[in-house]
mmCIF file of C-alpha atoms and ligand atoms in Angstrom:
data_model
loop_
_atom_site.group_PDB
_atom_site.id
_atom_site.type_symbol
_atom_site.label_atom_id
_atom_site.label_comp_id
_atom_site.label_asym_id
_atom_site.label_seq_id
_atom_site.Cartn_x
_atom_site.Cartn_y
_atom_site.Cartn_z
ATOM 1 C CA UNK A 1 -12.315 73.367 -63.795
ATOM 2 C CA UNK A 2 -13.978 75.256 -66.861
ATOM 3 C CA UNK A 3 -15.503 73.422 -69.850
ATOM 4 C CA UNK A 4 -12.168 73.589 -71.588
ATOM 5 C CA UNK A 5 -10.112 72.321 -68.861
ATOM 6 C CA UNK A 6 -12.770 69.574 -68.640
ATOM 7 C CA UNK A 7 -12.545 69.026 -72.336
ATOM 8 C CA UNK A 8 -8.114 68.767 -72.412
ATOM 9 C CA UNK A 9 -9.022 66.454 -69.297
ATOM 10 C CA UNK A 10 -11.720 64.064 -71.545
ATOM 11 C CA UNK A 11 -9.301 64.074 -74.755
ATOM 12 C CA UNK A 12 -6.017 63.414 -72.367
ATOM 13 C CA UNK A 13 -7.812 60.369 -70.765
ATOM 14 C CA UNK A 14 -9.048 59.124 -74.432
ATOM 15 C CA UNK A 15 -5.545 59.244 -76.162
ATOM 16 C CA UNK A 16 -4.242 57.527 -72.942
ATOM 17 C CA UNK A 17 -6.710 55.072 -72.940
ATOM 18 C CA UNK A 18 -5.994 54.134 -76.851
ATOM 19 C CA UNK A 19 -3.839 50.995 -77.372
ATOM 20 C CA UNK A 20 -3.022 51.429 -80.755
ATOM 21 C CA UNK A 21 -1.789 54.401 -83.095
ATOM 22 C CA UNK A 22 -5.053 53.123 -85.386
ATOM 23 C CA UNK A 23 -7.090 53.856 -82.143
ATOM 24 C CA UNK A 24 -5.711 56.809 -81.030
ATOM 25 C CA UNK A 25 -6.520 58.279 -84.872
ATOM 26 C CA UNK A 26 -9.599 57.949 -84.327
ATOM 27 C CA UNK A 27 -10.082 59.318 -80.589
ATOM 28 C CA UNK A 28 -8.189 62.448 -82.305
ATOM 29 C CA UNK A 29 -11.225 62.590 -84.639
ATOM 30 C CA UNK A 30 -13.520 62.877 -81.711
ATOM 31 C CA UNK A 31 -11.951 66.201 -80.687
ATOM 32 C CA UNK A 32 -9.796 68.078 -83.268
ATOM 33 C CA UNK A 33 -11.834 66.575 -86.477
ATOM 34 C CA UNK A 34 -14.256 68.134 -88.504
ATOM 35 C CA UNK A 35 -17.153 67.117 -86.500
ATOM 36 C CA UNK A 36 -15.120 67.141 -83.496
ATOM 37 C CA UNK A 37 -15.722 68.772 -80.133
ATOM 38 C CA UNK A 38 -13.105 71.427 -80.829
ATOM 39 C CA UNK A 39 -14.737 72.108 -84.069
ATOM 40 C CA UNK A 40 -18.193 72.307 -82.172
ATOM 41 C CA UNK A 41 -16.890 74.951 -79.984
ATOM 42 C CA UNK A 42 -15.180 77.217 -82.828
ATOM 43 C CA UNK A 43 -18.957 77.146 -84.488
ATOM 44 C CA UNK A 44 -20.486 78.375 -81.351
ATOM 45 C CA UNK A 45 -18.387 81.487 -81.498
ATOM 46 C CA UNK A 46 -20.871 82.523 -84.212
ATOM 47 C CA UNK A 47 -23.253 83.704 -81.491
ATOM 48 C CA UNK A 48 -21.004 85.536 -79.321
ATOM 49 C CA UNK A 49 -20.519 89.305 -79.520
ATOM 50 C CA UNK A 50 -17.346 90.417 -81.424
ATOM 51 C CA UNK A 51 -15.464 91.087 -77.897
ATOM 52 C CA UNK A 52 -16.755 87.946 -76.393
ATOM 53 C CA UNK A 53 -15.469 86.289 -79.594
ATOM 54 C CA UNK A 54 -11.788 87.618 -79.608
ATOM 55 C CA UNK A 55 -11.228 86.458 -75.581
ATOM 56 C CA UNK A 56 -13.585 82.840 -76.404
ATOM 57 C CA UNK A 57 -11.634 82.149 -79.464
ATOM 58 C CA UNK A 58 -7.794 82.783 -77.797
ATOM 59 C CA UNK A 59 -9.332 80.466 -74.945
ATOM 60 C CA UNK A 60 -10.540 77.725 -77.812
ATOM 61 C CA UNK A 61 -7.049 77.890 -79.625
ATOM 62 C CA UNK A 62 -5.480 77.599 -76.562
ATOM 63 C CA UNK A 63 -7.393 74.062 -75.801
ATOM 64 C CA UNK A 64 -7.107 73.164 -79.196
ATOM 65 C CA UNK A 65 -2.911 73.423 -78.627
ATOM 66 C CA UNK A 66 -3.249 71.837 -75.512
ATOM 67 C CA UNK A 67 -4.897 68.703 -76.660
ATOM 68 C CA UNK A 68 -2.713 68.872 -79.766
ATOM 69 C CA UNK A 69 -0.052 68.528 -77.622
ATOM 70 C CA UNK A 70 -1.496 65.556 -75.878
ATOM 71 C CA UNK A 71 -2.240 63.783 -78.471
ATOM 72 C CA UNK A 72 1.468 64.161 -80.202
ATOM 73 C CA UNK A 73 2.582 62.990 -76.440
ATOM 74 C CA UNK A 74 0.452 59.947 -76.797
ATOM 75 C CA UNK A 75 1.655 59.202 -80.507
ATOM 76 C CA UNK A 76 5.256 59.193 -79.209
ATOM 77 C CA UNK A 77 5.018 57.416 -76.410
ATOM 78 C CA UNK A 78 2.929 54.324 -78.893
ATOM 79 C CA UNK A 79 5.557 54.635 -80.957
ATOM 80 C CA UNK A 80 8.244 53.631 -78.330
ATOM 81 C CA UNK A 81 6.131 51.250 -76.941
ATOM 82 C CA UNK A 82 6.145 50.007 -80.164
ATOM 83 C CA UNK A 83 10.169 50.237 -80.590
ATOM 84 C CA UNK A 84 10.565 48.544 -77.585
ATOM 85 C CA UNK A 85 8.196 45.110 -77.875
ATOM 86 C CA UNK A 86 9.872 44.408 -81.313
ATOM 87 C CA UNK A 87 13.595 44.891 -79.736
ATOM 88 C CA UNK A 88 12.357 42.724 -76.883
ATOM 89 C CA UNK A 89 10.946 40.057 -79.577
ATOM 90 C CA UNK A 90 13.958 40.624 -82.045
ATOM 91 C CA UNK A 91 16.324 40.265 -79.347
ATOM 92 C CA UNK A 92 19.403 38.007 -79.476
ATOM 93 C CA UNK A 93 21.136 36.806 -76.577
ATOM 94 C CA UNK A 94 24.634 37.444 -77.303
ATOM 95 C CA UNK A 95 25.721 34.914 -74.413
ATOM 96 C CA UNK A 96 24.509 31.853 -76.061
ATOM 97 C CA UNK A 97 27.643 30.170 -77.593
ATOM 98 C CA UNK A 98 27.007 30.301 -81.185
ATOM 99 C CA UNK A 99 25.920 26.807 -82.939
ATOM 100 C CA UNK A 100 28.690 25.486 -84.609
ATOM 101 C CA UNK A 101 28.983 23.495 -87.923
ATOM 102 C CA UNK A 102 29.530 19.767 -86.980
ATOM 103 C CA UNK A 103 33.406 19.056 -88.386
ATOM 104 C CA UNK A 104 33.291 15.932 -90.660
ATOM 105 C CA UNK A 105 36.038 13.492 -90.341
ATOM 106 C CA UNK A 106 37.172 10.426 -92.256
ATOM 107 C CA UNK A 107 35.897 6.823 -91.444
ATOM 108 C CA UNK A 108 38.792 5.218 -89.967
ATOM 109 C CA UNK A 109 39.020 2.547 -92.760
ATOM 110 C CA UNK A 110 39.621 5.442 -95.439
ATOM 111 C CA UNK A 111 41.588 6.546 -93.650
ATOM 112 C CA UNK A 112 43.554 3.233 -93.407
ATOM 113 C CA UNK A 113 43.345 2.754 -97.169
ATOM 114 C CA UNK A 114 45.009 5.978 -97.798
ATOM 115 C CA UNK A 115 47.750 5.430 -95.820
ATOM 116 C CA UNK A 116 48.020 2.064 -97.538
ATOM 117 C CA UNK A 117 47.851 3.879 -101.170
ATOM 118 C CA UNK A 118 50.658 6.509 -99.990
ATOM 119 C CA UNK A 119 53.014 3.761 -98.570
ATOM 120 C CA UNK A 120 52.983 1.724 -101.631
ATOM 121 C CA UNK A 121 52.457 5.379 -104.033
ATOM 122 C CA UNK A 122 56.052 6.075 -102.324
ATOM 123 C CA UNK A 123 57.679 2.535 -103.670
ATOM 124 C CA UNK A 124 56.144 3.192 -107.361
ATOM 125 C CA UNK A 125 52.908 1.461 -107.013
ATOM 126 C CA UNK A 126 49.630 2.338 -108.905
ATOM 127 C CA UNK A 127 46.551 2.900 -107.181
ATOM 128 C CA UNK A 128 43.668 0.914 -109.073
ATOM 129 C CA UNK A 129 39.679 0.445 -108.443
ATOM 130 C CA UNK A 130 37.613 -2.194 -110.035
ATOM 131 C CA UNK A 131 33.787 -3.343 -109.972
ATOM 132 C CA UNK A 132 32.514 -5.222 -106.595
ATOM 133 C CA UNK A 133 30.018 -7.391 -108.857
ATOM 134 C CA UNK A 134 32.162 -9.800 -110.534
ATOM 135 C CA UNK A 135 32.084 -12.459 -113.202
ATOM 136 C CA UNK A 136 32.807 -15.869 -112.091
ATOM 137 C CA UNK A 137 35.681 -16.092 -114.288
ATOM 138 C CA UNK A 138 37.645 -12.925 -112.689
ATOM 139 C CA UNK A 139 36.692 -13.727 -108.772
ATOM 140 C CA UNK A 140 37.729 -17.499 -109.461
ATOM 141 C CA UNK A 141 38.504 -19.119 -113.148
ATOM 142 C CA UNK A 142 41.038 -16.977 -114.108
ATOM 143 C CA UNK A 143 42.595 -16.922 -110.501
ATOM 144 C CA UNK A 144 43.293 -20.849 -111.167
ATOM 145 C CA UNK A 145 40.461 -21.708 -109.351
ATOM 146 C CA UNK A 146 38.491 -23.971 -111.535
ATOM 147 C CA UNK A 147 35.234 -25.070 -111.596
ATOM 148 C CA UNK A 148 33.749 -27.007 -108.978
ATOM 149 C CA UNK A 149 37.272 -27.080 -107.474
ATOM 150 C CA UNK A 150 37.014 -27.554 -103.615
ATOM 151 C CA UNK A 151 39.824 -24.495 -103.184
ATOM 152 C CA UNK A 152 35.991 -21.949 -103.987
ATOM 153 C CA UNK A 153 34.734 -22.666 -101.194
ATOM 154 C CA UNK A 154 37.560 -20.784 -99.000
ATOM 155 C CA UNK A 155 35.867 -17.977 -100.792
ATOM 156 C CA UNK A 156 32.382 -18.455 -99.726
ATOM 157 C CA UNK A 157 30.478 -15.505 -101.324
ATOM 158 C CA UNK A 158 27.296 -14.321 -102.075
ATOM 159 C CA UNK A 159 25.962 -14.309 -105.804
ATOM 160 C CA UNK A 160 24.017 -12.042 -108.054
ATOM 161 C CA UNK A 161 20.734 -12.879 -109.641
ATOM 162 C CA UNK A 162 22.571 -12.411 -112.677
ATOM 163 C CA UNK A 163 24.059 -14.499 -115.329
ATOM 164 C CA UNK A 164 27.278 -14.085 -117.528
ATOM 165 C CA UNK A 165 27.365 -15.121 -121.044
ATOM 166 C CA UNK A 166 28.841 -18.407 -119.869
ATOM 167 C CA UNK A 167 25.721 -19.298 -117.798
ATOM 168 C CA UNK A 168 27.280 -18.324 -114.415
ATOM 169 C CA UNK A 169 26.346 -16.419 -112.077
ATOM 170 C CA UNK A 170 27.394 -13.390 -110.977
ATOM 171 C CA UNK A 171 29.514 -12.963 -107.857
ATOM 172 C CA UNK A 172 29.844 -9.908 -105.067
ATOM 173 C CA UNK A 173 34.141 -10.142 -105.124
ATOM 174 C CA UNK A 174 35.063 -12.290 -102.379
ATOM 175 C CA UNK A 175 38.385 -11.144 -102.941
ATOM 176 C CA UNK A 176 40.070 -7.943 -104.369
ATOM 177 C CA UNK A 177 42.491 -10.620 -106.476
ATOM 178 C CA UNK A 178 40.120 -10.258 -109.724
ATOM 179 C CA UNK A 179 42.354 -6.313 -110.051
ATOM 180 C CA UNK A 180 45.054 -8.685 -110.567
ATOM 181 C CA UNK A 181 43.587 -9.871 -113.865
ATOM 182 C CA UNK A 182 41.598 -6.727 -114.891
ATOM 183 C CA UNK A 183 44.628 -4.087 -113.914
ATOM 184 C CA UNK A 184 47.253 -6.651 -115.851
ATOM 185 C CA UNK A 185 45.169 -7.756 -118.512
ATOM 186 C CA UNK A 186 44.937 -3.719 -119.531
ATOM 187 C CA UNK A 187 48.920 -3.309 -119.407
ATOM 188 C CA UNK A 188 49.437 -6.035 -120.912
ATOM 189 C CA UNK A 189 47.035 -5.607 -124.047
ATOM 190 C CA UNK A 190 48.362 -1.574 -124.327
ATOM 191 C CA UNK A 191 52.280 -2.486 -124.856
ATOM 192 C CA UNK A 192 50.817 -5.566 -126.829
ATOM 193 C CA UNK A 193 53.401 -6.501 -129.805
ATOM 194 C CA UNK A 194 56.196 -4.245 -128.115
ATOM 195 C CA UNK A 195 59.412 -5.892 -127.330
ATOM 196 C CA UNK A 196 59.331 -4.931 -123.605
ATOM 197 C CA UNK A 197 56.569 -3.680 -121.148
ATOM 198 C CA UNK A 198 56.788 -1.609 -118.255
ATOM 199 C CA UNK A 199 56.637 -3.745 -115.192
ATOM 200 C CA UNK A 200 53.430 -3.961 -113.540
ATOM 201 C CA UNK A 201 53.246 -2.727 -109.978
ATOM 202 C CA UNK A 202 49.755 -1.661 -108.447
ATOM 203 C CA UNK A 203 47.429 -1.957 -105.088
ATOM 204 C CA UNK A 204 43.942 -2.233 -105.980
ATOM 205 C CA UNK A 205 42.253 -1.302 -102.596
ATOM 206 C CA UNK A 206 38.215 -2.065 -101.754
ATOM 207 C CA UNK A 207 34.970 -3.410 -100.476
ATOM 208 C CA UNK A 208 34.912 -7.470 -100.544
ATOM 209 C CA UNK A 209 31.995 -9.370 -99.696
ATOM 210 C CA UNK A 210 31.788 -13.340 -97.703
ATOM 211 C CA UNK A 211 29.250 -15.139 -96.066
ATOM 212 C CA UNK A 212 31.099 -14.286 -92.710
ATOM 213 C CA UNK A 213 30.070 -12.409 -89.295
ATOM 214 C CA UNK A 214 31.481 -12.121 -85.793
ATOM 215 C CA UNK A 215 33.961 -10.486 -84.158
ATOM 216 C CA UNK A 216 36.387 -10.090 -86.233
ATOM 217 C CA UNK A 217 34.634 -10.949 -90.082
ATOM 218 C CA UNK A 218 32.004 -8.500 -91.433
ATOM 219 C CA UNK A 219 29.673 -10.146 -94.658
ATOM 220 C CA UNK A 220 31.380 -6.536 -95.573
ATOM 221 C CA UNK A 221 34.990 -5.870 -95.698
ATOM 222 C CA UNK A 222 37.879 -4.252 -97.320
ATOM 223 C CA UNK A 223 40.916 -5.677 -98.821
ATOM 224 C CA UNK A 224 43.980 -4.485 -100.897
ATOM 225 C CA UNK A 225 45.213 -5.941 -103.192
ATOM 226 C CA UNK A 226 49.116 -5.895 -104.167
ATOM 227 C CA UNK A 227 50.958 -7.185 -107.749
ATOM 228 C CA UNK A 228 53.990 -6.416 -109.185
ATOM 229 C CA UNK A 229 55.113 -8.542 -112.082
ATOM 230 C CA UNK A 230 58.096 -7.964 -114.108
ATOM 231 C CA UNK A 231 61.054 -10.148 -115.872
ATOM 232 C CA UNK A 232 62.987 -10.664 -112.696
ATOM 233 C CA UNK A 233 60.908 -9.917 -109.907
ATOM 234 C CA UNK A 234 61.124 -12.766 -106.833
ATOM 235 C CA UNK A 235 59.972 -13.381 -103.667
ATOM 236 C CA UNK A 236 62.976 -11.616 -101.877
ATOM 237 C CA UNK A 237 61.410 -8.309 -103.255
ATOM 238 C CA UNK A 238 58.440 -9.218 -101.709
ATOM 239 C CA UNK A 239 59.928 -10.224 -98.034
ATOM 240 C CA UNK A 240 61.475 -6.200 -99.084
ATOM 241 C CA UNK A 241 58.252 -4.940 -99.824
ATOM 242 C CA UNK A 242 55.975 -5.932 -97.455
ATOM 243 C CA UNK A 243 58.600 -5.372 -94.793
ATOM 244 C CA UNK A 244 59.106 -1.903 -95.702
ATOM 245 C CA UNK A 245 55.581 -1.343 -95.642
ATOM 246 C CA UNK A 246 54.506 -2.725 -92.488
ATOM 247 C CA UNK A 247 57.212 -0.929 -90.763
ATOM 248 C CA UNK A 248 56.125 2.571 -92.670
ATOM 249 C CA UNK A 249 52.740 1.483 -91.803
ATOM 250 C CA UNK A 250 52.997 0.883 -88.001
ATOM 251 C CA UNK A 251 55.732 3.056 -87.683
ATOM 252 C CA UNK A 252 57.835 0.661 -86.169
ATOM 253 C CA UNK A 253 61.562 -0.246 -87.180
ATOM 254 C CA UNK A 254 61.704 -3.341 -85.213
ATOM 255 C CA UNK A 255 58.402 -4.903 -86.695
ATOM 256 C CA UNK A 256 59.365 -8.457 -87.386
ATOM 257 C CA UNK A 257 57.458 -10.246 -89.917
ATOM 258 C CA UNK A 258 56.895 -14.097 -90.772
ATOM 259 C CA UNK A 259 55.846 -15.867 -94.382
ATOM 260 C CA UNK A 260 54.333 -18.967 -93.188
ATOM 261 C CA UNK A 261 54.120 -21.733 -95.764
ATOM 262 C CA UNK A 262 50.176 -21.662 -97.179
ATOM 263 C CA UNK A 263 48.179 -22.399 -100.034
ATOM 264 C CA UNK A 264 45.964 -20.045 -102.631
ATOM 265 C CA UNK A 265 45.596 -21.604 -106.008
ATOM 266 C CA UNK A 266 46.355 -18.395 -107.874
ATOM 267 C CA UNK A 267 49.925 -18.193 -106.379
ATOM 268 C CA UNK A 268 52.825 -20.800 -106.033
ATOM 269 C CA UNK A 269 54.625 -20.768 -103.531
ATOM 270 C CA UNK A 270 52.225 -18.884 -101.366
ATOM 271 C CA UNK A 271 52.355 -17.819 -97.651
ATOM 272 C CA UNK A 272 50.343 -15.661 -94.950
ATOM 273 C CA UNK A 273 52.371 -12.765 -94.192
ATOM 274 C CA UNK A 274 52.604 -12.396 -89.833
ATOM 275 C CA UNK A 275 53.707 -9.798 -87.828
ATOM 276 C CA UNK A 276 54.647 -9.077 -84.537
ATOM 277 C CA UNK A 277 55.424 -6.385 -82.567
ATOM 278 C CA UNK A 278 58.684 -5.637 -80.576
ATOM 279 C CA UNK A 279 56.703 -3.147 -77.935
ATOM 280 C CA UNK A 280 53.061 -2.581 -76.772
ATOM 281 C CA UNK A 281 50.174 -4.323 -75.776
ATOM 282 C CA UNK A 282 50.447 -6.919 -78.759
ATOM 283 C CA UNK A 283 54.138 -7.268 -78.051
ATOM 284 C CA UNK A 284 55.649 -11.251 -79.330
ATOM 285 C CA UNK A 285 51.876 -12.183 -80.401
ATOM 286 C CA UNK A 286 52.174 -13.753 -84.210
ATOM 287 C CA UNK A 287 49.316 -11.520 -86.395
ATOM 288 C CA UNK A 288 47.873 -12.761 -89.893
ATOM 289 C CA UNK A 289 47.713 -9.217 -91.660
ATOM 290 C CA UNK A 290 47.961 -10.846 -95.244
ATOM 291 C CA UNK A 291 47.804 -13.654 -98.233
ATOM 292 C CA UNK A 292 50.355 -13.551 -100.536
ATOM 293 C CA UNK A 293 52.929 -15.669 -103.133
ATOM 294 C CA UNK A 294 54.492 -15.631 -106.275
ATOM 295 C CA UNK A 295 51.922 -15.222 -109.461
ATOM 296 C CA UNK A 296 50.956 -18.743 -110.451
ATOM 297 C CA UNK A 297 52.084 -19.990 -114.070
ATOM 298 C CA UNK A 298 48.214 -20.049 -115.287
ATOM 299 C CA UNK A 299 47.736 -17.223 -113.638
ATOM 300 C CA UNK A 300 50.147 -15.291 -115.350
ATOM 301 C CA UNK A 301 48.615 -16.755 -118.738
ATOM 302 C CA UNK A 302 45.531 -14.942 -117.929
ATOM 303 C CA UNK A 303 47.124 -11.966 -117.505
ATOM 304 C CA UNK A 304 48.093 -12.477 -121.656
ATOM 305 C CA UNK A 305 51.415 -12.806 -120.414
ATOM 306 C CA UNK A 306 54.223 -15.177 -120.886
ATOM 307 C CA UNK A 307 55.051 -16.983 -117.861
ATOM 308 C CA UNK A 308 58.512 -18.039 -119.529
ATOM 309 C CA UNK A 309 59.110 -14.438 -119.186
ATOM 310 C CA UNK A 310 56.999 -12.645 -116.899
ATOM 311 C CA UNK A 311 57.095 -13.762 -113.161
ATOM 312 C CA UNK A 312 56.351 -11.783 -109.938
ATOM 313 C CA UNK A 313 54.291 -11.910 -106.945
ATOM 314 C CA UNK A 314 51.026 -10.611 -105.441
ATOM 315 C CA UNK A 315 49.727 -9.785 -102.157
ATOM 316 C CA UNK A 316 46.171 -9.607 -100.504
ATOM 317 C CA UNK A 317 45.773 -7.678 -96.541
ATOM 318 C CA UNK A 318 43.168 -6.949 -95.138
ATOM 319 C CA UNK A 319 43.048 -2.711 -94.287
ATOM 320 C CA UNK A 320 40.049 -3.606 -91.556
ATOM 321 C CA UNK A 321 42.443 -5.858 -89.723
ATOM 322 C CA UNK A 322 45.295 -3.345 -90.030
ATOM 323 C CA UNK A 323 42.982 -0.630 -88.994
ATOM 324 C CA UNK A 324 42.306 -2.837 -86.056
ATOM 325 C CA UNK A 325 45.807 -3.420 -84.947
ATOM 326 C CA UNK A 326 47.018 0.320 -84.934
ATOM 327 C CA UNK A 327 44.220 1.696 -83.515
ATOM 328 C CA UNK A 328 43.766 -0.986 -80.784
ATOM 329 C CA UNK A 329 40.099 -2.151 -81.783
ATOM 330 C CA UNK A 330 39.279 -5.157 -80.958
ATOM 331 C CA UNK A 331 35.571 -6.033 -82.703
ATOM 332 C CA UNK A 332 35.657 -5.181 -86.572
ATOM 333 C CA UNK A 333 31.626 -4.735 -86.448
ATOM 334 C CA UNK A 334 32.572 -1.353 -84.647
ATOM 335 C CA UNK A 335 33.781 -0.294 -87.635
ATOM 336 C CA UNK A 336 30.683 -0.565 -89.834
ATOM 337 C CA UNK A 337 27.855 0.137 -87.008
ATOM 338 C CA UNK A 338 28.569 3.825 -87.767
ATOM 339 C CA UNK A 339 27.884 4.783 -84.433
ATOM 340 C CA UNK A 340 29.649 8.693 -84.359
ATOM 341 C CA UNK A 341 30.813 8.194 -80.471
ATOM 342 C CA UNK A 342 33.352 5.137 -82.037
ATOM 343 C CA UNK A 343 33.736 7.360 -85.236
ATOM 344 C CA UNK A 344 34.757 10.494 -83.689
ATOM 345 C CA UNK A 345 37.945 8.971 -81.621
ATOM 346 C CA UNK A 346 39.907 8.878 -84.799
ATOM 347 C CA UNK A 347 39.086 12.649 -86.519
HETATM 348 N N1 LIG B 401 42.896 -13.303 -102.272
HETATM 349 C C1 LIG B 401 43.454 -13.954 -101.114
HETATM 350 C C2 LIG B 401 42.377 -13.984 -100.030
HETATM 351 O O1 LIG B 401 41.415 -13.270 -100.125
HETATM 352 C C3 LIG B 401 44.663 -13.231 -100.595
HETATM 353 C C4 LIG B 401 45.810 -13.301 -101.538
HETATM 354 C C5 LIG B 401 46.004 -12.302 -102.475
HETATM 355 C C6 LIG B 401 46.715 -14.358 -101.488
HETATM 356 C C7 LIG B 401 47.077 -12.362 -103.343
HETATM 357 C C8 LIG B 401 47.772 -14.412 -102.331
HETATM 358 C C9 LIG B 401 47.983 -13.445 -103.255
HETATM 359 O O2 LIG B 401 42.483 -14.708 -99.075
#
């Protein structure tokens, strides 16, 4: 091996033995720059004779190609290299199953209530939603519950450190009845001084609050409330009513229902609604699913109304116990522990 071959041979092993395309600049530098060794060997030509010159220079050139070549070897195969670590760090593995969106569903309760508003929607009913803090006088004067009357305390509830401008304290509703007075207090003040008023027919559908817990009572709960008042509305319409609904609801024909005799001061007569079913697990069992009667005298009074005249009744279920019964579960607190293996059964 000659000088030169020695020299391709030193610059070959150098460009192999840079890591980098930064390193390998510089290891290029060493030969073909301008103090390089191939540089060094073009000034030595000075000394040679002018036919020594013409076969050393062709031999130079030639080296110079050669490690030219070399080095644009080296810079290609960095450059790969190069390609290839960022497609092996960029790379996606098209096999994993892509992650998907988690679908959102509605709690089963909503989903309850709106069934409950699209029942009663169908038979003419409003749909209306009213504050959870109350006044004393909505949750219980105005509902004929007076004062200090022993009938509160079926309405145990917890109050608000908060007084009205009667001295009383606020209450969290026990009850969804106070939409009774708000909802019919409002029609009746807008058709004020008319000769005749639409009838009143609206659900009022919410959270209610007791001091209650276990299986099936929640300190939490929902309830919906029912009225429809007119100038000849009775309690048949109601046994029609509530009938039709409970059948629409449960999708059952042969529902039967029950109005056992009971007592609420705001209506007169009054009765629980029951129900029982002809078929399934529940089949022949008597089930509370509601409070309900015809609109008390004073009650109507509150409204602004005249009880000579106006007369109807009003209805108060409970949408946790109804979402209970057609789904089948048997502890209410399921319902509010929000735990999404329960909450995912229904969506
Ligand atoms: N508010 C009553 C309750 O919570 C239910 C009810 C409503 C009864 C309307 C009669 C009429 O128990």
């Amino acid at each position: 091996m000659n000088d030169l071959d020695q020299l391709v041979a030193a610059a070959s092993a150098d460009f192999a033995a840079a890591p980098t395309p930064a390193e390998l600049e510089n290891a290029k530098a060493r030969f073909l720059g301008k103090a390089g060794r191939v540089t060094e060997l073009l000034k030595g030509l000075a000394a040679l004779s002018p036919e020594q010159k013409k076969t050393r220079g062709a031999e130079i050139n030639q080296t110079k190609q050669r490690i030219e070549a070399a080095l644009t070897a080296r810079r290609a195969a960095l450059a790969e290299a190069e390609l290839e670590a960022q497609l092996r760090a960029e790379a996606l593995d098209v096999t994993l199953p892509g992650r998907q969106r988690g679908v959102g569903g509605l709690h089963p309760v909503s989903r309850t209530m709106e069934r409950i508003e699209a029942i009663f929607g169908s038979m003419g009913f409003d749909v209306a939603d009213g504050p959870e803090i109350e006044t004393d006088w909505m949750s219980f004067t105005a509902l004929n519950n007076p004062e200090n009357h022993p009938a509160r305390s079926m309405q145990d509830t917890f109050y608000v450190d908060m007084k009205d401008e009667g001295g009383r304290w606020y209450n969290l509703r026990p009850h969804t009845s106070p939409m009774q007075v708000r909802y019919a207090r409002a029609h009746a003040a807008k058709y004020a001084g008319m000769d005749t008023m639409p009838e009143i027919r609206v659900i009022a559908p919410g959270r209610t609050y007791r001091v209650d817990s276990d299986a099936t009572h929640s300190p939490m709960f929902h309830q919906c409330e029912g009225l429809w008042i007119g100038e000849n509305v009775s309690f048949k319409d109601l046994k029609v009513v509530f009938t039709e609904f409970c059948r629409k609801f449960f999708e059952s024909e042969d529902l039967q229902l029950r109005f056992r005799p009971s007592f609420f001061p705001f209506t007169e007569p009054s009765a629980e609604i029951d129900i029982a079913f002809a078929s399934g697990p529940l089949k022949g069992k008597w089930l509370e699913v509601a409070g309900s009667g015809q609109v008390h005298p004073n009650v109507v009074r509150n409204f602004g109304l005249d009880p000579e005249r106006y007369i109807g009744f009003a209805f108060g279920m409970g949408p946790d116990r109804l979402a209970m019964l057609r789904y089948g579960v048997n502890d209410l607190r399921l319902f509010f522990e929000n735990d999404l293996r329960f909450l995912r059964q229904f969506n």
